[in-house]
Amino acid sequence: MSKIDTICVQGGYKPANGEPRQVPIVQSTTFKYDTSEDMGKLFDLEASGYFYTRLQNPTNDHVAAKICQLEGGTAAMLTSSGQAANFFSVFNIAGEGDHIVSSSAIYGGTYNLFAHTMKRMGIDFTFVAPDASDEEIEAAFRPETKAVFGETLSNPSLAVLDIERFARHAHAHGVPLIVDNTFPTPVNCRPFEWGADIVTHSTTKYLDGHGAAVGGCIVDSGKFDWTKYPDKFPGLCTPDESYHGVVYTERFGLAGAFITKATAQLMRDFGSIQSPQNAFLLNLGLESLHVRMKRHCENAEAVAEFLAGDDRVAWVTYCGLPGDKYHELAKKYLPGGSCGVVSFGVKGGRKAAENFMKHLKVFAIETHVADARSCCLHPASATHRQMNDDELRAAGVSPDLVRMSVGIEDAADLIADIDQALAAAVR
Ligand SMILES: *Cc1c(COP(=O)(O)O)cnc(C)c1O
């Protein structure tokens, strides 16, 4: 079983004779053992098994295993949200006094986490533009740099990360490349094939795909050799006193060290677990991911082409469009399609964009993106409403910008809705 479509439907869970066909929801906080010795071995990480759902739960493990197979990784874990996944992915290898190089084209929540909250924990970040020159990227590294971070396709700016180029810089400095692959999903891009070492997801978006459950996931490629740089990664290469001196890379190998450490230490201490119920819902979404992504991309392309050819529209950003700034990188990394998110400017600026939003009937106004239903947002009057026009432009959000998340309805209905709203808004 190696094709993505088959893994979406059947990966991660193989019922034995007479067992439930669907992944069972193990709605139990705890697990029973016959002897204290049995349980002791689990606590010492000497045997694998379940004892408390904060650390591991069978439902979550089946669903994590499916995402792991989809990405082509060696180990994976679910988290309560995408925020928790990105936090753990960095904090698992960086601490006070350390430094991270990050693409500046990242989700606003991730930017806040890095630039403010993790900075208060003593971790410093240098942000570089995804299209920065090699010299600029090189200049961002320091001796205490522990990782490079970027988004395959950035939310909301839709910049495509040159994964091979960022991986080359990271590896030249002996550090891993962490890639948030939320927008393309493994159906449209598998960052490990281009040299990324760790992949994260907000499963809240297309992986769930129905706007039903907030969640996250971390996948390890197993390819980064931590043991070559034991001084840089002591947490993985030297004894963990909180687990009787276990050395993660020795006990679990390169395939398992990163995720085992993140589970044993970070999940134990921060407790950002995904509920088994949410993992079940996530898995239902994953079963149709390959079918939905294809339709999201077809519809978004039709919408982007309609917008690009309409003179009531000032500009369109969609990397599938020839002439888009990231079209060439998209052809390399996202040959089968990017995602359903398209942004564009309504002619007439802020007022016209506000009017356009008022007249939409099929697209709903939401801060969310990436589920089956089409939705849209005018950041200048919603998420960024405290900013004036100059501040908006400085943040890369123009006053006329409308972000659309194109769903899997009939494209003709979506285009007709946009057409009538433009007719009412732009005169
Ligand atoms: C939404 C999002 C996140 C945060 O995920 P949550 O599940 O909302 O915590 C992180 N990265 C990207 C690219 C996102 O789109």
Coordinates of C-alpha atoms and ligand atoms in Angstrom, one line a residue:
M1 CA 0.0 0.0 0.0
S2 CA 2.0 3.0 -1.2
K3 CA -0.3 5.3 -3.2
I4 CA -1.5 8.4 -1.5
D5 CA -5.2 7.8 -2.3
T6 CA -5.1 4.3 -0.8
I7 CA -3.3 5.6 2.3
C8 CA -5.9 8.3 2.8
V9 CA -8.7 5.7 2.9
Q10 CA -7.0 2.8 4.6
G11 CA -3.7 3.9 6.2
G12 CA -2.8 3.7 9.9
Y13 CA -5.3 1.1 11.0
K14 CA -5.6 -2.6 10.1
P15 CA -8.3 -4.4 12.0
A16 CA -7.6 -8.0 12.9
N17 CA -10.2 -10.8 12.4
G18 CA -13.5 -9.7 13.9
E19 CA -12.3 -6.2 15.0
P20 CA -14.2 -3.0 14.2
R21 CA -13.9 -1.8 10.5
Q22 CA -13.8 1.8 11.6
V23 CA -11.0 3.2 13.9
P24 CA -12.5 2.7 17.4
I25 CA -12.7 5.8 19.6
V26 CA -10.9 4.7 22.8
Q27 CA -12.6 7.1 25.1
S28 CA -10.6 6.2 28.2
T29 CA -8.2 8.3 30.2
T30 CA -6.4 5.3 31.6
F31 CA -5.5 1.7 30.9
K32 CA -5.5 -1.3 33.3
Y33 CA -2.5 -3.6 34.1
D34 CA -2.2 -6.8 36.0
T35 CA 1.0 -6.0 37.9
S36 CA 2.9 -2.9 39.0
E37 CA 5.9 -4.3 37.2
D38 CA 4.1 -4.2 33.9
M39 CA 3.2 -0.6 34.4
G40 CA 6.7 0.3 35.6
K41 CA 8.2 -0.8 32.3
L42 CA 5.9 1.6 30.5
F43 CA 7.0 4.4 32.7
D44 CA 10.6 3.7 32.1
L45 CA 9.9 3.6 28.3
E46 CA 11.2 0.0 28.3
A47 CA 8.0 -1.4 26.9
S48 CA 5.5 0.3 24.6
G49 CA 1.9 0.4 25.6
Y50 CA -0.7 2.8 26.9
F51 CA -1.1 4.0 30.4
Y52 CA -2.6 7.5 30.3
T53 CA -4.2 9.3 27.4
R54 CA -2.2 12.5 28.0
L55 CA 0.8 10.6 26.7
Q56 CA -0.7 8.2 24.2
N57 CA -4.0 6.9 23.1
P58 CA -4.7 4.1 20.5
T59 CA -7.2 6.2 18.5
N60 CA -4.7 9.1 18.2
D61 CA -1.9 6.7 17.3
H62 CA -3.9 5.1 14.4
V63 CA -4.6 8.5 13.0
A64 CA -1.0 9.8 13.5
A65 CA 0.2 6.7 11.8
K66 CA -1.9 7.5 8.7
I67 CA -0.6 11.0 8.5
C68 CA 2.9 9.6 9.0
Q69 CA 2.4 7.3 6.0
L70 CA 0.9 10.1 3.9
E71 CA 4.0 12.2 4.5
G72 CA 6.5 9.3 4.1
G73 CA 7.8 9.7 7.6
T74 CA 9.0 7.3 10.3
A75 CA 7.1 8.6 13.4
A76 CA 4.3 11.1 14.1
M77 CA 2.2 12.4 17.0
L78 CA -1.1 14.3 17.1
T79 CA -1.4 17.5 19.1
S80 CA -4.4 19.6 20.3
S81 CA -3.9 22.3 17.6
G82 CA -1.6 23.4 14.9
Q83 CA -0.2 26.0 17.3
A84 CA 0.8 23.2 19.7
A85 CA 2.4 21.2 16.8
N86 CA 4.6 24.2 15.8
F87 CA 5.5 25.0 19.3
F88 CA 6.5 21.4 20.1
S89 CA 8.4 21.0 16.8
V90 CA 10.7 23.9 17.8
F91 CA 10.8 23.6 21.6
N92 CA 11.8 19.9 21.3
I93 CA 15.2 20.9 20.0
A94 CA 15.6 24.6 21.2
G95 CA 15.7 26.2 24.6
E96 CA 16.9 29.3 26.3
G97 CA 19.8 30.9 24.5
D98 CA 19.1 29.2 21.2
H99 CA 18.1 30.7 17.9
I100 CA 15.9 29.8 15.0
V101 CA 15.9 31.0 11.4
S102 CA 12.3 31.3 10.1
S103 CA 10.7 32.4 6.9
S104 CA 8.8 35.7 7.4
A105 CA 5.9 34.4 5.3
I106 CA 4.2 32.4 8.0
Y107 CA 0.8 32.2 9.7
G108 CA 0.1 35.1 12.0
G109 CA -0.5 32.8 15.0
T110 CA 2.9 31.2 14.4
Y111 CA 4.6 34.6 14.1
N112 CA 3.1 35.6 17.5
L113 CA 4.2 32.3 19.0
F114 CA 7.8 32.8 17.7
A115 CA 8.4 36.5 17.9
H116 CA 6.7 37.1 21.2
T117 CA 5.9 34.1 23.4
M118 CA 8.9 31.9 22.6
K119 CA 11.1 35.0 22.7
R120 CA 10.0 35.4 26.3
M121 CA 11.2 31.8 26.8
G122 CA 14.7 32.9 25.7
I123 CA 14.6 31.6 22.1
D124 CA 15.5 34.2 19.5
F125 CA 14.1 34.2 15.9
T126 CA 15.5 35.8 12.8
F127 CA 12.9 36.2 10.0
V128 CA 14.0 36.0 6.4
A129 CA 11.8 36.6 3.3
P130 CA 11.0 33.3 1.4
D131 CA 12.6 34.9 -1.7
A132 CA 15.7 36.3 0.2
S133 CA 19.0 35.7 -1.5
D134 CA 21.3 32.9 -0.5
E135 CA 23.6 35.5 1.1
E136 CA 20.7 37.0 3.2
I137 CA 19.7 33.5 4.4
E138 CA 23.3 32.6 5.3
A139 CA 23.7 35.9 7.2
A140 CA 20.7 34.9 9.4
F141 CA 22.5 31.9 10.9
R142 CA 24.3 32.0 14.3
P143 CA 26.4 29.4 16.2
E144 CA 23.4 28.8 18.4
T145 CA 20.9 28.3 15.6
K146 CA 19.0 25.0 16.1
A147 CA 16.5 24.9 13.2
V148 CA 15.1 26.5 10.1
F149 CA 11.3 26.9 9.8
G150 CA 9.0 27.7 6.9
E151 CA 5.5 27.0 5.4
T152 CA 5.3 25.1 2.1
L153 CA 2.5 27.5 1.0
S154 CA 2.1 30.4 3.4
N155 CA -1.1 31.4 5.1
P156 CA -2.4 33.9 4.0
S157 CA 0.2 35.4 1.6
L158 CA 0.4 32.2 -0.6
A159 CA 4.2 32.3 -1.0
V160 CA 5.8 29.0 -2.1
L161 CA 8.8 28.0 0.0
D162 CA 11.9 26.8 -2.0
I163 CA 12.2 23.8 0.2
E164 CA 15.4 22.4 -1.5
R165 CA 17.1 25.8 -1.1
F166 CA 16.1 26.2 2.6
A167 CA 17.1 22.6 3.3
R168 CA 20.5 23.1 1.8
H169 CA 21.1 26.1 4.0
A170 CA 19.9 24.3 7.1
H171 CA 21.9 21.2 6.5
A172 CA 25.1 23.3 5.7
H173 CA 24.7 24.5 9.3
G174 CA 24.0 21.1 10.8
V175 CA 20.3 21.9 11.7
P176 CA 17.0 20.5 10.5
L177 CA 14.4 22.1 8.3
I178 CA 10.9 22.2 9.8
V179 CA 8.1 22.7 7.3
D180 CA 4.5 23.5 8.1
N181 CA 2.7 21.7 5.3
T182 CA -0.9 22.7 6.3
F183 CA -2.0 24.3 3.0
P184 CA -0.9 21.9 0.3
T185 CA -1.4 18.7 2.5
P186 CA 0.7 15.6 1.6
V187 CA -1.7 15.1 -1.4
N188 CA -0.1 18.1 -3.2
C189 CA 3.4 18.2 -1.6
R190 CA 5.5 15.9 0.4
P191 CA 8.3 18.1 1.9
F192 CA 10.5 15.2 2.9
E193 CA 11.0 14.3 -0.8
W194 CA 12.6 17.8 -1.1
G195 CA 14.9 17.6 1.9
A196 CA 12.7 18.8 4.8
D197 CA 13.3 16.9 8.1
I198 CA 10.2 17.6 10.2
V199 CA 6.7 18.4 9.0
T200 CA 3.9 20.0 11.0
H201 CA 0.2 20.4 10.3
S202 CA -2.7 22.3 11.5
T203 CA -5.1 19.4 10.9
T204 CA -7.9 21.9 11.6
K205 CA -7.7 22.9 7.9
Y206 CA -7.9 20.5 4.9
L207 CA -6.9 17.3 6.8
D208 CA -10.1 17.5 8.8
G209 CA -11.7 19.5 6.0
H210 CA -15.1 19.9 7.5
G211 CA -14.6 22.6 10.1
A212 CA -15.3 20.1 12.8
A213 CA -12.2 19.6 15.0
V214 CA -9.2 21.8 15.9
G215 CA -6.0 19.7 15.8
G216 CA -2.3 19.4 14.9
C217 CA 0.3 16.8 13.9
I218 CA 4.1 16.5 13.8
V219 CA 5.8 14.0 11.5
D220 CA 9.5 13.1 11.6
S221 CA 11.3 12.0 8.4
G222 CA 13.9 10.1 10.5
K223 CA 16.5 11.4 8.2
F224 CA 18.2 14.1 10.3
D225 CA 21.2 12.6 12.0
W226 CA 21.2 14.3 15.5
T227 CA 24.1 12.2 16.6
K228 CA 26.4 14.0 14.2
Y229 CA 25.9 17.2 16.2
P230 CA 25.6 16.0 19.9
D231 CA 26.6 19.4 21.2
K232 CA 23.8 21.1 19.3
F233 CA 21.1 18.6 20.3
P234 CA 22.0 17.4 23.8
G235 CA 18.3 16.7 24.6
L236 CA 18.3 14.0 22.0
C237 CA 21.9 12.7 22.4
T238 CA 22.5 12.8 26.1
P239 CA 20.7 11.1 29.1
D240 CA 17.3 12.4 30.0
E241 CA 17.3 12.5 33.8
S242 CA 13.5 12.7 33.9
Y243 CA 13.4 9.2 32.3
H244 CA 16.1 7.4 34.2
G245 CA 18.9 8.4 31.9
V246 CA 17.4 7.3 28.6
V247 CA 19.3 8.6 25.5
Y248 CA 16.6 9.0 22.9
T249 CA 18.8 8.6 19.8
E250 CA 20.3 5.4 21.3
R251 CA 17.1 3.8 22.5
F252 CA 14.8 4.8 19.7
G253 CA 17.1 5.4 16.8
L254 CA 16.9 8.3 14.3
A255 CA 13.5 7.0 13.2
G256 CA 11.9 7.4 16.6
A257 CA 14.0 9.8 18.8
F258 CA 12.4 13.1 18.0
I259 CA 8.7 12.0 18.4
T260 CA 9.4 9.9 21.4
K261 CA 11.1 12.8 23.1
A262 CA 8.3 15.2 22.2
T263 CA 5.8 12.8 23.6
A264 CA 7.7 11.7 26.7
Q265 CA 8.7 15.3 27.7
L266 CA 6.6 17.9 26.0
M267 CA 3.2 16.1 26.0
R268 CA 3.9 14.9 29.5
D269 CA 4.6 18.5 30.7
F270 CA 2.4 20.7 28.5
G271 CA -0.4 18.2 27.9
S272 CA -1.6 19.6 24.6
I273 CA -3.3 16.3 23.6
Q274 CA -5.9 15.8 20.8
S275 CA -9.0 14.2 22.2
P276 CA -9.7 10.7 20.7
Q277 CA -13.1 12.0 19.6
N278 CA -11.4 14.7 17.5
A279 CA -8.9 12.2 16.2
F280 CA -11.8 10.1 15.0
L281 CA -13.4 13.1 13.2
L282 CA -10.0 14.0 11.7
N283 CA -9.7 10.5 10.3
L284 CA -13.1 10.7 8.7
G285 CA -11.8 13.8 6.9
L286 CA -8.6 12.1 5.9
E287 CA -10.6 9.3 4.2
S288 CA -11.7 11.8 1.5
L289 CA -8.7 14.1 1.5
H290 CA -7.4 13.1 -1.9
V291 CA -10.8 13.6 -3.5
R292 CA -11.5 16.9 -1.8
M293 CA -8.0 18.4 -2.5
K294 CA -8.5 17.8 -6.2
R295 CA -11.8 19.5 -6.2
H296 CA -10.6 22.4 -4.0
C297 CA -7.8 23.0 -6.5
E298 CA -10.1 22.7 -9.6
N299 CA -12.6 25.1 -8.1
A300 CA -9.9 27.6 -6.9
E301 CA -8.3 27.6 -10.3
A302 CA -11.6 28.3 -12.0
V303 CA -12.3 31.2 -9.5
A304 CA -8.8 32.6 -9.9
E305 CA -9.1 32.5 -13.7
F306 CA -12.5 34.2 -13.6
L307 CA -11.1 36.9 -11.3
A308 CA -7.9 37.4 -13.4
G309 CA -10.1 38.1 -16.4
D310 CA -12.5 40.5 -14.8
D311 CA -11.9 44.3 -15.0
R312 CA -13.6 44.9 -11.6
V313 CA -10.7 43.1 -10.0
A314 CA -7.4 44.9 -9.3
W315 CA -5.1 41.9 -8.8
V316 CA -5.2 38.2 -8.0
T317 CA -2.7 36.0 -6.0
Y318 CA -2.9 32.3 -6.8
C319 CA 0.3 30.4 -7.6
G320 CA -1.5 28.3 -10.1
L321 CA -1.9 31.3 -12.4
P322 CA 0.8 31.9 -15.0
G323 CA 2.5 35.2 -14.1
D324 CA 2.0 34.8 -10.3
K325 CA 5.2 35.6 -8.5
Y326 CA 5.5 32.0 -7.2
H327 CA 4.2 30.2 -10.3
E328 CA 7.6 28.7 -11.2
L329 CA 8.2 27.3 -7.7
A330 CA 4.6 26.1 -7.7
K331 CA 5.3 24.1 -10.9
K332 CA 8.2 22.4 -9.1
Y333 CA 6.8 21.8 -5.7
L334 CA 3.0 21.8 -6.3
P335 CA 2.6 20.3 -9.8
G336 CA -0.8 18.7 -9.0
G337 CA -2.3 21.9 -7.5
S338 CA -1.8 24.1 -4.5
C339 CA -4.9 24.6 -2.4
G340 CA -8.3 26.3 -2.4
V341 CA -7.2 29.7 -1.0
V342 CA -7.1 32.6 -3.4
S343 CA -6.7 36.3 -2.6
F344 CA -7.6 39.3 -4.7
G345 CA -8.2 43.0 -4.6
V346 CA -11.5 44.6 -5.4
K347 CA -11.2 47.7 -7.6
G348 CA -12.3 50.7 -5.5
G349 CA -10.3 49.8 -2.4
R350 CA -11.5 49.3 1.1
K351 CA -15.1 50.5 0.6
A352 CA -15.7 48.4 -2.5
A353 CA -14.2 45.3 -0.8
E354 CA -16.6 45.9 2.2
N355 CA -19.5 46.2 -0.2
F356 CA -18.5 43.1 -2.1
M357 CA -18.5 41.1 1.2
K358 CA -22.0 42.3 2.0
H359 CA -23.5 40.9 -1.2
L360 CA -22.0 37.4 -1.1
K361 CA -24.6 34.7 -0.7
V362 CA -22.8 31.4 -1.1
F363 CA -19.5 32.4 0.4
A364 CA -19.8 32.9 4.2
I365 CA -17.8 35.4 6.1
E366 CA -15.4 33.5 8.4
T367 CA -11.9 33.8 9.8
H368 CA -11.5 30.1 8.9
V369 CA -10.1 28.6 5.7
A370 CA -9.8 25.2 4.2
D371 CA -13.0 23.4 4.7
A372 CA -15.6 22.0 2.3
R373 CA -17.7 25.2 2.4
S374 CA -16.6 28.3 0.6
C375 CA -15.8 31.2 2.9
C376 CA -14.1 34.5 2.7
L377 CA -12.6 37.3 4.8
H378 CA -11.8 41.0 4.3
P379 CA -8.9 41.4 6.8
A380 CA -9.0 45.2 6.7
S381 CA -12.5 45.2 8.3
A382 CA -12.0 42.0 10.4
T383 CA -8.7 40.5 11.7
H384 CA -6.7 43.7 10.9
R385 CA -9.4 46.3 11.6
Q386 CA -7.4 48.3 14.1
M387 CA -4.8 49.2 11.4
N388 CA -5.1 52.2 9.1
D389 CA -4.3 51.9 5.4
D390 CA -0.6 52.7 5.7
E391 CA -0.2 50.1 8.6
L392 CA -2.1 47.5 6.5
R393 CA 0.3 48.0 3.5
A394 CA 3.3 47.6 5.8
A395 CA 1.9 44.3 7.1
G396 CA 1.5 43.1 3.5
V397 CA -2.3 43.3 3.6
S398 CA -3.8 45.9 1.3
P399 CA -7.1 47.6 2.2
D400 CA -8.8 46.0 -0.9
L401 CA -7.6 42.4 -0.1
V402 CA -10.3 39.7 0.0
R403 CA -9.1 36.2 1.0
M404 CA -11.3 33.4 -0.4
S405 CA -11.2 29.8 0.7
V406 CA -12.8 28.1 -2.2
G407 CA -14.8 25.0 -1.2
I408 CA -16.0 21.9 -3.0
E409 CA -19.4 23.2 -4.2
D410 CA -20.2 23.6 -7.9
A411 CA -17.7 26.1 -9.4
A412 CA -20.4 27.7 -11.5
D413 CA -22.4 28.6 -8.4
L414 CA -19.3 30.1 -6.7
I415 CA -18.4 32.2 -9.8
A416 CA -22.0 33.4 -10.2
D417 CA -21.9 34.5 -6.5
I418 CA -18.7 36.4 -6.9
D419 CA -20.0 37.9 -10.2
Q420 CA -23.2 39.3 -8.7
A421 CA -21.4 40.6 -5.6
L422 CA -18.8 42.4 -7.8
A423 CA -21.7 43.8 -9.9
A424 CA -23.3 45.2 -6.7
A425 CA -20.0 46.5 -5.2
V426 CA -18.1 48.0 -8.1
R427 CA -19.9 50.6 -10.2
Ligands
LIG1 C1 -4.2 27.6 11.1 C2 -2.8 27.4 10.9 C3 -1.9 27.2 12.0 C4 -2.5 27.1 13.5 O1 -3.3 26.0 13.6 P1 -4.5 25.8 14.7 O2 -5.0 24.5 14.4 O3 -5.5 26.9 14.4 O4 -3.8 26.0 16.0 C5 -0.6 27.0 11.8 N1 -0.1 27.0 10.6 C6 -0.8 27.3 9.5 C7 -0.2 27.3 8.2 C8 -2.2 27.5 9.6 O5 -2.9 27.7 8.5

